[in-house]
């Protein structure tokens, strides 16, 4: 149905702006979800961060709106390109990604004990954010390269190593959250690209063993791998109120904020966010702000928008005209799902506090732009599918 | 290459479908978990979290109410409030160590007069009353200094001047023993139901009237409710709950009578006490004790040496209210009880004549009249008039005493001796009515040198020996005779009133018991008491003879051991026919009852009946009859 309408518009002699931007080839639901999310983010920031910077009530609101607009432009621009060509420059992109992460170690700006940003004019760029998308397009390329030797453990190990290296570098910044996102992306691409179950089971075993080593064995042996605050954050979420003054404080305040929202929220009477009991309320804990201000309805609405986004991604994953597209969309879906669940889970006291942003909702240029870039890539897959529709049979690895 | 292998491609396709399904399943599970958790937090437990959010943001600053006033029976203010400016410094809010801190401490040193080094030591955070709280540098800062600190507020971070209510005593030392002190409620007190609803830092009455009527005087603390942010900064005021001022307590005390009594008692410079009571109701009209003290001493933290001075024996413990806490032998004033017991138990009739030979020997011990007097044949009225000890010794010998009772003992208890009177003051003593069982028990525990003997009963008959009482108990006993047999419950409070003076509650404690006198008993007693004051041969004729208002009473002179001067006692009621006031006074080391205690009682009665002061010195009123 949608496809037909797209064809009808093609009969115009002079293509409209929308036509030239290939808006009609995009997935409208995915577009709706993305724009609704950024709009809701701007709306929330507008009502909840007015007192944060004296004299500039709309500081965060205005900037987030600007990032959103630039992001939408990036998304539309990216959607026009044939993503398949990206595969050819995977090695270059991968190198660029590693290089940019290393740059942080050299020139990065430190904030609260970790170096994550590079100062640019008007902008602080966070390479690890961009690294997520670059890793997806590069790793998807590497994965396809080796589909013939699917059962060869060396293929699995190579993909794992390609994904783990940037994850390790990011972990050393230290940015545990993004490192975990990179890890999840790698595993998902490996999984979707068809790695044998026994390899996956083996990887699962290694991950569990590694987790045990890092969290239990190494500290017990006196070799802490995680920094004290990381360790504390990872374990304190299990019982946040046990230690309300320290690591559990953030989670506890987030729970109080969300819980106090009730069915329809406290609106202008919100106090947890407005009186700054809630930490990082415009970034990591913005979901708690939504929970307090707009209640179950508002928070549930946001979750629905993410569900819509992920659903459209999964649908697109099947329909992609080629396997590269499938893996790229799969990687992006993994990235979004992981970030959404870990961030919301952390706000709800289900997951440890790891500093992972809520895509399109948390304030921050790097995060917003990179998320729109990722959605733009998915739209590109959609556009290509619409231009050269496959029936699913075409959805096979290219060569 | 894969395109050329459709078989593998199909396998590839179905494998992808399975894996996408797995991935989608994971997504569904994760979203479901999120929504369920959101449901649990917001819908199921929303109210609880809302409460926590409010607890987070609302800080309550307790506002102490002014305590109720204490006024006398005529509405004259005895205890009220005044405000005082407390200089408080919060150590954690002082500047960090450096020249700024030094400058501030130096300025504070000038303001308070505390030496720089001492001040520095005082301002350590651990000296604060609560963690992060304030150190009180001055309890009562002069107004000029208050203004100076207010004007230079920016130079004194962490310094506050707080207005606090303290008790004010416009009449100075008057009735100091009655009011008691006010202090912060203690941790142990907070556990008691009496202090429910209070919090640490709230002020409550800790003794005296302040303690007894605390629930009325206390009032209800209010609260300034402020909204605070996570750093504790004030972000606006919420609805205030004003403090409710305490209710006033109107005493039965007549402050003029009180002042008269205190002056008369104080003129001897000896420890003593007096009680003036309405025998019909138990209303205390005046009650005093010497030595006395400044009740305002308790409005500041009391030092150890001050407290020692107030309680030390060598200072005669000014803090003690001897009217209710004294443990004295009542001496001849006790003859009221012995006489009643003898008449009621049939040991004697009013007409029975006893030969007073001036001496009674019991088991080789000789008991004599005071001053070795010999009164010859006398009856009950005579014996009371001249205060013949021998007459009562005989009654003491005759009276039965066994176990924990006895004829005299039982009547002493009926009159209210040996038990608390139930007055509305804490820390009243019971006294002691000695009996065989009590003494023998002590002996078996080797706490005394001998068991109970007849001599003990002989001693008891004249209020000596182990007998212990206080002026209030004696006033209650004499009131029972005066009013026809009612053992009243004495009380200091008349009513509870609102701030504007409307009565909320009258204090009308029920009488303790009713004594049913046989016909003639009361008349005989009153006759003897009247003659003791009216007849020239009476023991207190020198003080009360020739008074227009007939006064009845009894002197007492208690032996307090070798080398210690006798204790003077006097109990009186007036007008003799239908008494409306009973006065009891005692003066330690005061000598004969007629010499010290009787004149004190006379001054009080003069004031009560508004008898013009005769220009005669205390103790020499006898001259008037000549």
Coordinates of N, CA and C in Angstrom, one line a residue, chain A residues 223-355:
Chain A
X223 N 43.1 -7.4 42.9 CA 43.4 -6.8 41.6 C 42.1 -6.2 41.0
X224 N 41.8 -5.0 41.5 CA 40.5 -4.4 41.0 C 40.6 -4.0 39.6
X225 N 39.7 -4.5 38.8 CA 39.6 -4.2 37.4 C 38.7 -3.0 37.2
X226 N 37.6 -3.0 37.9 CA 36.6 -1.9 37.9 C 37.1 -0.9 38.9
X227 N 36.9 0.4 38.6 CA 37.1 1.4 39.6 C 36.1 1.2 40.8
X228 N 36.5 1.8 41.9 CA 35.6 1.6 43.1 C 34.2 2.0 42.8
X229 N 34.0 3.2 42.1 CA 32.7 3.7 41.9 C 31.9 2.9 40.9
X230 N 32.7 2.3 40.0 CA 32.0 1.4 39.0 C 31.4 0.2 39.7
X231 N 32.3 -0.4 40.5 CA 32.0 -1.6 41.2 C 30.7 -1.3 42.1
X232 N 30.8 -0.2 42.8 CA 29.7 0.2 43.7 C 28.4 0.4 42.9
X233 N 28.5 1.1 41.8 CA 27.3 1.3 41.0 C 26.7 0.0 40.5
X234 N 27.6 -0.9 40.1 CA 27.1 -2.1 39.5 C 26.4 -3.0 40.5
X235 N 26.9 -2.9 41.8 CA 26.3 -3.7 42.8 C 25.2 -3.0 43.7
X236 N 25.3 -1.7 43.8 CA 24.4 -1.0 44.7 C 22.9 -1.0 44.2
X237 N 22.7 -1.2 42.9 CA 21.4 -1.1 42.4 C 20.5 -2.3 42.9
X238 N 21.2 -3.3 43.4 CA 20.5 -4.4 43.9 C 19.7 -4.0 45.1
X239 N 20.2 -3.1 45.9 CA 19.5 -2.6 47.1 C 19.8 -1.2 47.3
X240 N 19.2 -0.3 46.6 CA 19.6 1.1 46.6 C 19.4 1.8 47.9
X241 N 18.4 1.4 48.7 CA 18.1 2.1 49.9 C 19.0 1.7 51.0
X242 N 19.8 0.6 50.8 CA 20.7 0.2 51.8 C 21.8 1.2 52.1
X243 N 22.1 2.0 51.1 CA 23.2 3.0 51.3 C 22.8 4.3 50.6
X244 N 21.7 4.9 51.2 CA 21.1 6.0 50.5 C 22.1 7.2 50.3
X245 N 23.1 7.3 51.1 CA 23.9 8.5 51.0 C 25.0 8.4 49.9
X246 N 25.3 7.1 49.5 CA 26.4 6.9 48.6 C 25.8 6.5 47.2
X247 N 26.3 5.4 46.7 CA 26.0 5.0 45.4 C 24.5 4.8 45.1
X248 N 23.8 4.3 46.2 CA 22.4 4.1 46.0 C 21.5 5.4 45.9
X249 N 22.1 6.5 46.3 CA 21.4 7.8 46.3 C 20.7 8.1 45.0
X250 N 21.5 8.0 43.9 CA 20.9 8.4 42.6 C 19.7 7.5 42.3
X251 N 19.9 6.2 42.4 CA 18.8 5.3 42.1 C 17.6 5.5 43.0
X252 N 17.9 5.7 44.3 CA 16.8 5.9 45.2 C 16.0 7.2 44.9
X253 N 16.7 8.3 44.5 CA 16.0 9.5 44.2 C 15.2 9.3 42.9
X254 N 15.8 8.5 42.0 CA 15.1 8.3 40.7 C 13.8 7.5 41.0
X255 N 13.9 6.5 41.9 CA 12.7 5.7 42.2 C 11.6 6.6 42.8
X256 N 12.1 7.5 43.7 CA 11.1 8.3 44.4 C 10.4 9.3 43.4
X257 N 11.3 9.8 42.5 CA 10.7 10.7 41.4 C 9.7 9.9 40.6
X258 N 10.0 8.8 40.1 CA 9.1 8.1 39.2 C 7.9 7.7 40.0
X259 N 8.1 7.0 41.2 CA 7.0 6.6 41.9 C 6.0 7.7 42.3
X260 N 6.6 8.9 42.6 CA 5.7 10.0 43.1 C 4.8 10.5 41.9
X261 N 5.2 10.1 40.7 CA 4.4 10.6 39.6 C 3.0 10.0 39.5
X262 N 2.9 8.8 40.0 CA 1.6 8.2 40.0 C 1.1 7.9 38.6
X263 N -0.3 8.0 38.5 CA -0.9 7.7 37.2 C -0.6 8.7 36.1
X264 N -0.8 10.0 36.5 CA -0.8 11.0 35.5 C 0.3 12.1 35.8
X265 N 1.1 11.9 36.8 CA 2.2 12.8 37.0 C 1.9 14.0 37.8
X266 N 3.0 14.6 38.3 CA 2.8 15.8 39.2 C 2.9 17.1 38.4
X267 N 3.2 17.1 37.2 CA 3.3 18.3 36.4 C 4.2 19.3 37.0
X268 N 3.6 20.5 37.2 CA 4.4 21.6 37.7 C 4.7 21.5 39.2
X269 N 4.0 20.6 39.9 CA 4.3 20.4 41.3 C 5.5 19.4 41.5
X270 N 6.1 19.0 40.5 CA 7.2 18.1 40.6 C 8.3 18.7 41.5
X271 N 8.8 17.9 42.4 CA 9.8 18.5 43.3 C 11.1 17.7 43.2
X272 N 11.1 16.4 42.9 CA 12.3 15.7 42.9 C 13.3 16.2 41.9
X273 N 12.8 16.6 40.7 CA 13.7 17.2 39.7 C 13.9 18.6 39.9
X274 N 12.8 19.4 40.2 CA 12.9 20.8 40.3 C 13.8 21.2 41.5
X275 N 13.8 20.5 42.6 CA 14.6 20.8 43.8 C 15.9 20.1 43.8
X276 N 16.2 19.5 42.7 CA 17.5 18.9 42.4 C 17.8 17.7 43.3
X277 N 16.8 17.0 43.8 CA 17.1 15.8 44.5 C 17.6 14.7 43.5
X278 N 17.0 14.8 42.3 CA 17.4 13.9 41.3 C 18.7 14.3 40.6
X279 N 19.7 13.5 40.6 CA 20.9 13.9 39.9 C 20.8 13.7 38.4
X280 N 21.7 14.4 37.6 CA 21.8 14.2 36.2 C 20.4 14.1 35.5
X281 N 19.6 15.1 35.9 CA 18.2 14.9 35.5 C 17.9 15.3 34.1
X282 N 18.9 16.0 33.4 CA 18.6 16.3 32.0 C 19.3 15.3 31.1
X283 N 20.2 14.4 31.7 CA 20.8 13.4 30.9 C 20.4 12.0 31.3
X284 N 21.2 11.4 32.2 CA 21.0 10.0 32.5 C 19.7 9.7 33.1
X285 N 19.2 10.6 33.9 CA 17.9 10.3 34.6 C 16.7 11.1 34.1
X286 N 16.7 11.4 32.8 CA 15.6 12.2 32.3 C 14.3 11.3 32.3
X287 N 14.5 10.0 32.2 CA 13.3 9.2 32.3 C 12.6 9.3 33.6
X288 N 13.4 9.5 34.7 CA 12.8 9.7 36.0 C 12.0 11.0 36.0
X289 N 12.6 12.1 35.3 CA 11.9 13.3 35.3 C 10.5 13.2 34.6
X290 N 10.6 12.4 33.5 CA 9.3 12.1 32.8 C 8.3 11.4 33.7
X291 N 8.8 10.4 34.4 CA 8.0 9.6 35.3 C 7.3 10.5 36.3
X292 N 8.1 11.5 36.9 CA 7.6 12.3 37.9 C 6.6 13.3 37.3
X293 N 7.0 13.9 36.2 CA 6.1 15.0 35.6 C 4.8 14.5 35.0
X294 N 5.0 13.4 34.2 CA 3.9 12.9 33.4 C 3.3 11.6 33.8
X295 N 3.9 11.0 34.9 CA 3.3 9.8 35.4 C 3.4 8.6 34.6
X296 N 2.6 7.6 34.9 CA 2.6 6.3 34.2 C 2.2 6.6 32.7
X297 N 1.3 7.5 32.5 CA 0.9 7.7 31.1 C 2.0 8.3 30.3
X298 N 2.7 9.3 30.8 CA 3.8 9.9 30.1 C 5.0 8.9 29.9
X299 N 5.4 8.2 30.9 CA 6.5 7.3 30.8 C 6.1 6.1 30.0
X300 N 4.9 5.7 30.1 CA 4.4 4.6 29.3 C 4.4 4.9 27.8
X301 N 4.0 6.2 27.5 CA 4.0 6.7 26.2 C 5.4 6.7 25.6
X302 N 6.4 7.1 26.3 CA 7.8 7.1 25.9 C 8.2 5.7 25.6
X303 N 7.9 4.7 26.5 CA 8.3 3.4 26.2 C 7.6 2.8 25.0
X304 N 6.4 3.2 24.7 CA 5.7 2.8 23.5 C 6.4 3.3 22.3
X305 N 6.9 4.6 22.3 CA 7.6 5.1 21.2 C 8.8 4.3 20.9
X306 N 9.6 3.9 21.9 CA 10.7 3.1 21.7 C 10.4 1.7 21.2
X307 N 9.3 1.2 21.7 CA 8.8 -0.1 21.2 C 8.5 0.0 19.7
X308 N 7.8 1.1 19.3 CA 7.5 1.3 17.9 C 8.8 1.4 17.1
X309 N 9.8 2.1 17.6 CA 11.0 2.2 16.9 C 11.7 0.9 16.7
X310 N 11.7 0.1 17.8 CA 12.4 -1.2 17.7 C 11.6 -2.2 16.8
X311 N 10.3 -2.1 16.9 CA 9.5 -3.0 16.1 C 9.7 -2.7 14.6
X312 N 9.7 -1.4 14.2 CA 9.9 -1.1 12.8 C 11.3 -1.5 12.4
X313 N 12.3 -1.4 13.3 CA 13.7 -1.8 13.0 C 13.7 -3.3 12.7
X314 N 13.0 -4.1 13.5 CA 13.0 -5.6 13.4 C 12.3 -6.0 12.1
X315 N 11.2 -5.2 11.8 CA 10.5 -5.5 10.6 C 11.4 -5.2 9.3
X316 N 12.1 -4.1 9.4 CA 13.0 -3.7 8.3 C 14.1 -4.7 8.2
X317 N 14.6 -5.3 9.3 CA 15.7 -6.2 9.3 C 15.4 -7.4 8.4
X318 N 14.1 -7.8 8.4 CA 13.6 -9.0 7.6 C 13.5 -8.5 6.1
X319 N 13.1 -7.3 5.9 CA 12.7 -6.9 4.6 C 13.9 -6.3 3.8
X320 N 15.0 -6.1 4.5 CA 16.1 -5.4 3.8 C 16.4 -6.1 2.5
X321 N 16.9 -5.3 1.5 CA 17.1 -5.9 0.2 C 18.4 -6.7 0.2
X322 N 19.3 -6.5 1.1 CA 20.5 -7.3 1.2 C 20.9 -7.6 2.6
X323 N 21.8 -8.5 2.8 CA 22.1 -9.0 4.1 C 22.9 -8.0 4.9
X324 N 23.7 -7.1 4.1 CA 24.4 -6.1 4.8 C 23.4 -5.1 5.5
X325 N 22.4 -4.8 4.8 CA 21.3 -4.0 5.4 C 20.8 -4.6 6.6
X326 N 20.5 -5.9 6.5 CA 20.0 -6.7 7.7 C 20.9 -6.5 8.9
X327 N 22.2 -6.7 8.7 CA 23.1 -6.7 9.8 C 23.2 -5.2 10.4
X328 N 23.2 -4.2 9.4 CA 23.3 -2.9 9.9 C 22.1 -2.5 10.8
X329 N 20.9 -2.8 10.3 CA 19.7 -2.6 11.0 C 19.7 -3.4 12.3
X330 N 20.2 -4.6 12.2 CA 20.2 -5.4 13.5 C 21.1 -4.8 14.5
X331 N 22.3 -4.3 14.0 CA 23.2 -3.7 15.0 C 22.6 -2.5 15.6
X332 N 21.9 -1.7 14.8 CA 21.3 -0.4 15.3 C 20.2 -0.8 16.3
X333 N 19.4 -1.8 15.9 CA 18.3 -2.2 16.8 C 18.9 -2.6 18.1
X334 N 20.0 -3.4 18.0 CA 20.6 -3.8 19.3 C 21.1 -2.7 20.1
X335 N 21.7 -1.7 19.4 CA 22.2 -0.5 20.1 C 21.1 0.2 20.8
X336 N 20.0 0.4 20.1 CA 18.9 1.2 20.7 C 18.2 0.4 21.8
X337 N 18.0 -0.9 21.6 CA 17.3 -1.7 22.6 C 18.2 -1.7 23.9
X338 N 19.5 -1.9 23.7 CA 20.3 -2.0 24.8 C 20.3 -0.7 25.6
X339 N 20.5 0.4 24.9 CA 20.5 1.7 25.6 C 19.2 2.0 26.3
X340 N 18.1 1.7 25.5 CA 16.8 2.0 26.1 C 16.6 1.2 27.4
X341 N 16.9 -0.1 27.3 CA 16.6 -0.9 28.4 C 17.5 -0.6 29.6
X342 N 18.8 -0.5 29.3 CA 19.7 -0.2 30.4 C 19.5 1.1 31.1
X343 N 19.2 2.1 30.2 CA 18.9 3.5 30.8 C 17.6 3.5 31.6
X344 N 16.5 3.0 31.0 CA 15.2 3.0 31.7 C 15.3 2.1 32.9
X345 N 16.0 0.9 32.7 CA 16.2 0.0 33.8 C 16.9 0.6 34.9
X346 N 17.9 1.4 34.6 CA 18.6 2.1 35.7 C 17.7 3.1 36.4
X347 N 16.9 3.8 35.7 CA 15.9 4.7 36.3 C 14.9 4.0 37.1
X348 N 14.6 2.8 36.7 CA 13.6 2.0 37.5 C 14.2 1.1 38.5
X349 N 15.5 1.2 38.7 CA 16.2 0.5 39.7 C 16.3 -1.0 39.3
X350 N 16.3 -1.3 38.1 CA 16.4 -2.7 37.6 C 17.8 -3.0 37.2
X351 N 18.5 -1.9 36.7 CA 19.9 -2.1 36.2 C 20.8 -1.2 36.9
X352 N 22.1 -1.5 36.9 CA 23.1 -0.7 37.6 C 23.2 0.7 36.8
X353 N 23.8 1.6 37.6 CA 24.0 3.0 37.0 C 25.3 2.9 36.2
X354 N 25.1 3.1 34.9 CA 26.3 2.9 34.0 C 26.5 4.1 33.1
X355 N 25.7 5.2 33.2 CA 25.9 6.4 32.4 C 25.6 6.2 31.0

